[in-house]
GROMACS .gro file of C-alpha atoms in nm:
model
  222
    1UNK     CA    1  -0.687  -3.326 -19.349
    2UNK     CA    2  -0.464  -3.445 -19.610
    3UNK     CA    3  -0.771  -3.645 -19.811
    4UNK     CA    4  -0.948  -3.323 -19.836
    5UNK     CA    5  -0.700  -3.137 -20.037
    6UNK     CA    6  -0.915  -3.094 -20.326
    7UNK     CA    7  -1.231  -2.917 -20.062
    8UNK     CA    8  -1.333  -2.586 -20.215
    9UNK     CA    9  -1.635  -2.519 -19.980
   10UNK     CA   10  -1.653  -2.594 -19.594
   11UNK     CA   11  -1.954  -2.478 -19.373
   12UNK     CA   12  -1.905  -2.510 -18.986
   13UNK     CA   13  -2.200  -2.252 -18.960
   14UNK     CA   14  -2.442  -2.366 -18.637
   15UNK     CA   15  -2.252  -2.617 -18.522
   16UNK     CA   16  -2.277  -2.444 -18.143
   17UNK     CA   17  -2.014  -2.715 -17.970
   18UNK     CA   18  -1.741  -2.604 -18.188
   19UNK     CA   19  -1.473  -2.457 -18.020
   20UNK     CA   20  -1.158  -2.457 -18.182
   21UNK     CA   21  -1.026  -2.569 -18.494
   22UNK     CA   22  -0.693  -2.735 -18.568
   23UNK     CA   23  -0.391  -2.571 -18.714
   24UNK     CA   24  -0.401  -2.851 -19.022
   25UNK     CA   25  -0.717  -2.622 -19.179
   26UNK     CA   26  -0.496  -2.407 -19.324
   27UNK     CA   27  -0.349  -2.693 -19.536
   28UNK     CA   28  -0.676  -2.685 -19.746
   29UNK     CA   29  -0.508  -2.470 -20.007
   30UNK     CA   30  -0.747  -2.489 -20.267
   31UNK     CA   31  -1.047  -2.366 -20.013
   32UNK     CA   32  -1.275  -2.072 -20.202
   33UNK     CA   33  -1.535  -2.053 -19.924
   34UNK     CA   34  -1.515  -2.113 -19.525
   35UNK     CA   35  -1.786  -2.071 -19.356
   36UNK     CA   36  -1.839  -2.086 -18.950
   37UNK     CA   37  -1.444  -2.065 -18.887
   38UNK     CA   38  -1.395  -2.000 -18.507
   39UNK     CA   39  -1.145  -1.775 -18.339
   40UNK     CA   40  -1.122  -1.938 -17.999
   41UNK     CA   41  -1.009  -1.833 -17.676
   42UNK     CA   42  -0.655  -1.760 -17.551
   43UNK     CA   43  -0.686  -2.138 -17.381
   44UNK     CA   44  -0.631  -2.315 -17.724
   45UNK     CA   45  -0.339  -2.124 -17.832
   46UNK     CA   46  -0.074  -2.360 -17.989
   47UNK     CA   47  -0.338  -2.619 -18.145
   48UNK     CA   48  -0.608  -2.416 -18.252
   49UNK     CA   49  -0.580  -2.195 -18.632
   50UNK     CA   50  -0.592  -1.866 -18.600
   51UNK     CA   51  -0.695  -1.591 -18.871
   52UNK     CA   52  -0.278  -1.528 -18.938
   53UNK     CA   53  -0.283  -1.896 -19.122
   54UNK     CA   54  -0.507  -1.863 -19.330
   55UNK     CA   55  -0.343  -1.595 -19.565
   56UNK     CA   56  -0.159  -1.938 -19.683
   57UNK     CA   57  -0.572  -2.024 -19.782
   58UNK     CA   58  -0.455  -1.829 -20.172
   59UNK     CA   59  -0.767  -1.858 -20.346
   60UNK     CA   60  -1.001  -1.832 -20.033
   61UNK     CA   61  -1.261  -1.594 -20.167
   62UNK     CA   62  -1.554  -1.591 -19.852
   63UNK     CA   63  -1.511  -1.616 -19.513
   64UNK     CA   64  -1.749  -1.616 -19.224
   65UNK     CA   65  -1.607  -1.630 -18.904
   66UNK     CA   66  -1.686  -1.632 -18.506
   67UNK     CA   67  -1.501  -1.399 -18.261
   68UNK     CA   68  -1.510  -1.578 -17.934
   69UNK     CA   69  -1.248  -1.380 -17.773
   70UNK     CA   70  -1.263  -1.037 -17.616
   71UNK     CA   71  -0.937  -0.903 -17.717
   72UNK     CA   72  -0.954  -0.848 -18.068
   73UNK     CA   73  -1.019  -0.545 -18.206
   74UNK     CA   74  -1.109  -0.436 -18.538
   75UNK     CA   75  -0.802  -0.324 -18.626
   76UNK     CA   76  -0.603  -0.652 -18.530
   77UNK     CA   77  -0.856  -0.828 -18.703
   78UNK     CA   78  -0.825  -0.653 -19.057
   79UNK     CA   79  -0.414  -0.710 -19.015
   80UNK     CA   80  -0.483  -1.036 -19.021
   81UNK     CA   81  -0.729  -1.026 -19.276
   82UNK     CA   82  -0.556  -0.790 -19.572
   83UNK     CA   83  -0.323  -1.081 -19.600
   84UNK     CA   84  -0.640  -1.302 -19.773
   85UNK     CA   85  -0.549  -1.161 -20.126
   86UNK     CA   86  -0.825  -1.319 -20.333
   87UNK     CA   87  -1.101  -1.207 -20.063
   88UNK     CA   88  -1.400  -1.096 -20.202
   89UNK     CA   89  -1.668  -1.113 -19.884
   90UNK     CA   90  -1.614  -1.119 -19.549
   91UNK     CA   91  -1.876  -1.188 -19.262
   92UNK     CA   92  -1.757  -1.113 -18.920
   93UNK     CA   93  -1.961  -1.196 -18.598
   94UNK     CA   94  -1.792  -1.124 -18.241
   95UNK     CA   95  -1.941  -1.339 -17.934
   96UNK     CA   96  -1.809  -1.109 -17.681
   97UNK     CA   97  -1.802  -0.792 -17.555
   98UNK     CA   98  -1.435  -0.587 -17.638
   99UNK     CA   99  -1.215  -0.634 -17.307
  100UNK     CA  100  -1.029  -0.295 -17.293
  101UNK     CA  101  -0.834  -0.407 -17.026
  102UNK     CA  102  -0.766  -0.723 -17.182
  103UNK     CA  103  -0.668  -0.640 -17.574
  104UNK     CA  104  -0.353  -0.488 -17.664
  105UNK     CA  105  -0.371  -0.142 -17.803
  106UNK     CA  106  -0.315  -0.163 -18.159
  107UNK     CA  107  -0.106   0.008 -18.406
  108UNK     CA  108  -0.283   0.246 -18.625
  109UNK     CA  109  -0.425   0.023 -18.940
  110UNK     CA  110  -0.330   0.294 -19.228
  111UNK     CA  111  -0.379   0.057 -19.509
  112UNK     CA  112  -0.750   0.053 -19.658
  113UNK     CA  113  -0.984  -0.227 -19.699
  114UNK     CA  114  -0.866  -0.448 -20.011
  115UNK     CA  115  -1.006  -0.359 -20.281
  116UNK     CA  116  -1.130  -0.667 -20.442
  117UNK     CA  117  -1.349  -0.675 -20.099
  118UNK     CA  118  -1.696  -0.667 -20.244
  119UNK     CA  119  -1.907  -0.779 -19.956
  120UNK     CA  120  -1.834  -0.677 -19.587
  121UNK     CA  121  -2.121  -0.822 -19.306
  122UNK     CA  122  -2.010  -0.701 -18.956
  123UNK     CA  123  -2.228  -0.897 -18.626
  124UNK     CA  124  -2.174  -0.734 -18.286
  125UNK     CA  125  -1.939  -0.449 -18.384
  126UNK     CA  126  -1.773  -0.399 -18.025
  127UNK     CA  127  -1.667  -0.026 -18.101
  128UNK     CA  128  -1.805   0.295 -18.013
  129UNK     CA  129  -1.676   0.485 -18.383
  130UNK     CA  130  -1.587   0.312 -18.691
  131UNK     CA  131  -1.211   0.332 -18.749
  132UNK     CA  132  -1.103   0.590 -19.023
  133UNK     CA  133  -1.012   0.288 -19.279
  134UNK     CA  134  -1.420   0.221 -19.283
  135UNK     CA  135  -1.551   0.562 -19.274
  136UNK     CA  136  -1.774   0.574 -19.602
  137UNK     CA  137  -1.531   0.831 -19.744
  138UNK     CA  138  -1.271   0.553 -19.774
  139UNK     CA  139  -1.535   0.263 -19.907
  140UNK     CA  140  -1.412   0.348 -20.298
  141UNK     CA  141  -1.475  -0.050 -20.431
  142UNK     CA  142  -1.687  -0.247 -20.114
  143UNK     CA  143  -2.057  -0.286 -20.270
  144UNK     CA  144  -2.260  -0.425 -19.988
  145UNK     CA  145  -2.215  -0.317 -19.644
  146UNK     CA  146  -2.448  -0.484 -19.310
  147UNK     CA  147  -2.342  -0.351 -18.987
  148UNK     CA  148  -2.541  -0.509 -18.737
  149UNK     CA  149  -2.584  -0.571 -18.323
  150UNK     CA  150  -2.342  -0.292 -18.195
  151UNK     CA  151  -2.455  -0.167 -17.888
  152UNK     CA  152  -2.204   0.111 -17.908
  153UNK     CA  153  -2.172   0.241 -18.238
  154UNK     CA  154  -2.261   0.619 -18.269
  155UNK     CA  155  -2.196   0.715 -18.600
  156UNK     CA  156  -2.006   0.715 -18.975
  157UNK     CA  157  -1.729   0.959 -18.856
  158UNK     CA  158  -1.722   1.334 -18.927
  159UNK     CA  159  -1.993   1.477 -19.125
  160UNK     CA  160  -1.845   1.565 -19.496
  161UNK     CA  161  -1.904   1.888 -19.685
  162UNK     CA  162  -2.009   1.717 -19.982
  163UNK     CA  163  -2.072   1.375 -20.114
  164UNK     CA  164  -1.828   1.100 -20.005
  165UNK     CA  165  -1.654   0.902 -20.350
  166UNK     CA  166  -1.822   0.576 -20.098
  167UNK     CA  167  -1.908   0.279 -20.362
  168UNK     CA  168  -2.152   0.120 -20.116
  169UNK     CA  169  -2.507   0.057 -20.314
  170UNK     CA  170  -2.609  -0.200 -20.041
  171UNK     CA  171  -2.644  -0.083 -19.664
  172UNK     CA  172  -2.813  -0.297 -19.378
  173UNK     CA  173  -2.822  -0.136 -19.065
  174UNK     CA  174  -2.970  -0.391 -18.802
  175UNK     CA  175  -3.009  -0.345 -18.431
  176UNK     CA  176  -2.816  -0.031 -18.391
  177UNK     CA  177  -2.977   0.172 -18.086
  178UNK     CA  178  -2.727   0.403 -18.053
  179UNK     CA  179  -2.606   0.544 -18.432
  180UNK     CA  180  -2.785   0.842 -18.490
  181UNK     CA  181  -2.834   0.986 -18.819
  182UNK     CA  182  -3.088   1.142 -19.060
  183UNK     CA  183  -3.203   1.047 -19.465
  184UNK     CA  184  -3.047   1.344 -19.575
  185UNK     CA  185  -2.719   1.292 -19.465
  186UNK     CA  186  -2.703   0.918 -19.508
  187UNK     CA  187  -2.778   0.930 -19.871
  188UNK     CA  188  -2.675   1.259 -19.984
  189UNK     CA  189  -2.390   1.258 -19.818
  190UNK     CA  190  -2.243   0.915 -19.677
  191UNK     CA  191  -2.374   0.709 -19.915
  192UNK     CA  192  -2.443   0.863 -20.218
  193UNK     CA  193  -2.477   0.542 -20.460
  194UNK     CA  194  -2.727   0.370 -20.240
  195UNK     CA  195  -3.008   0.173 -20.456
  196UNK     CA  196  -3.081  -0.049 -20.122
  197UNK     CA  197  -3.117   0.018 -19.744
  198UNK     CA  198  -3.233  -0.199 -19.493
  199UNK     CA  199  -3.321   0.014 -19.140
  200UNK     CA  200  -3.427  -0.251 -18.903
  201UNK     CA  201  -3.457  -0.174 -18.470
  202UNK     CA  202  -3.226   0.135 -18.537
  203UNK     CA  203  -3.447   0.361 -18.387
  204UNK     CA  204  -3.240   0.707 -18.406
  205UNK     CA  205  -3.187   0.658 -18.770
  206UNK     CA  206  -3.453   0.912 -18.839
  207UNK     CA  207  -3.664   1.027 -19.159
  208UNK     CA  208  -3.593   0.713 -19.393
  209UNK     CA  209  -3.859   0.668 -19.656
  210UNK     CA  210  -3.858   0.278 -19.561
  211UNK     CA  211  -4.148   0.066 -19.587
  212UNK     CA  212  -4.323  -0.129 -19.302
  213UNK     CA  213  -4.024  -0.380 -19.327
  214UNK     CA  214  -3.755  -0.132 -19.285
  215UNK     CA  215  -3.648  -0.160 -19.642
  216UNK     CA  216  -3.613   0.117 -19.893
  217UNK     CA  217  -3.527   0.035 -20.239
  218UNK     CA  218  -3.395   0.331 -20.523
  219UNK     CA  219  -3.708   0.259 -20.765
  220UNK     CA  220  -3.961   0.332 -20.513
  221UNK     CA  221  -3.895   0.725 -20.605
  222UNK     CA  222  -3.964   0.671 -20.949
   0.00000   0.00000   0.00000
């Protein structure tokens, strides 16, 4: 590791045998973008880095990463994560279904997302509700938001009496069979700056004026 110090951009994306990777990553301190980092199992504790070293990663701005455990929750996840300072998009994929049993009940996350957070891609969302920290009332700086493969989710959170202050322009909903919600309330309500949606296998996500590709863009009304 110590004749890459001067790597800005690693990509570990598809590279399927990749189980673990070594504590010595988080030495890469002028890293911008890391791409296909791996949260391994419980078995490679004490060798393998784990999302808590990388908040020494200062001017890390992207990160994609793999969840292949099934204790980790979105909450322990974004304690980890509000440590990345310079941050700006986030992709998070999770290999496994949530373990009740198996992850440790976690302390209420009060803080909100960070808000030089810009871009926030989450791949097998393992919870039934969205925490209160990403309910579309508290999205006041994230741009693009792509919620995709969760089985469970239901819904945004409570329905609000008016229009949320959410910042979101960019919303990809993708393979979503359970949320159910209607036009109206998604973009008069949730999601009131919306210029982009993308409403793909989501099949209770009713009344969307989206074309034959599930996409609906702001100047189609004109």
């Amino acid at each position: 590791m110590d004749s890459l110090q001067s790597l800005v951009y690693l990509d570990m994306t598809g590279c399927q045998m990749l189980e673990w990777i070594p504590m010595r990553l988080a030495l890469l301190n002028n890293l911008e973008v890391l791409k296909g980092f791996v949260v391994s199992d419980t078995s490679y504790e004490g060798v393998a880095c784990n999302l808590n070293y990388l908040k020494k990663l200062k001017k890390l701005r992207k990160l994609s990463t793999e969840i292949h455990r099934d204790d980790i929750s979105v909450h322990q996840l974004m304690e980890d994560l509000i440590k990345l300072k310079a941050l700006t998009s986030l992709k998070v994929t999770w290999k496994r279904d949530l373990n009740i049993a198996r992850a440790e009940k976690p302390k209420e996350f009060t803080k909100s997302l960070p808000d030089q957070l810009k871009k926030l891609d989450l791949q097998g969302f393992p919870h039934k509700e969205l925490p209160t920290w990403l309910h579309p009332h508290n999205l006041r700086h994230l741009k693009k938001l792509h919620i995709g493969g969760g089985r469970l989710l239901k819904g945004f959170g409570d329905l609000p009496g008016k229009a949320t202050e959410c910042a979101v322009d960019v919303l990809r909903l993708t393979s979503l069979p359970k949320l159910r919600i209607g036009w109206i309330e998604l973009k008069q309500l949730y999601f009131p700056k919306l210029t982009f949606l993308e409403n793909y296998n989501c099949p209770r996500v009713s009344l969307t004026p989206c074309d034959g590709n599930g996409i609906w863009r702001s100047d189609q009304d004109d």
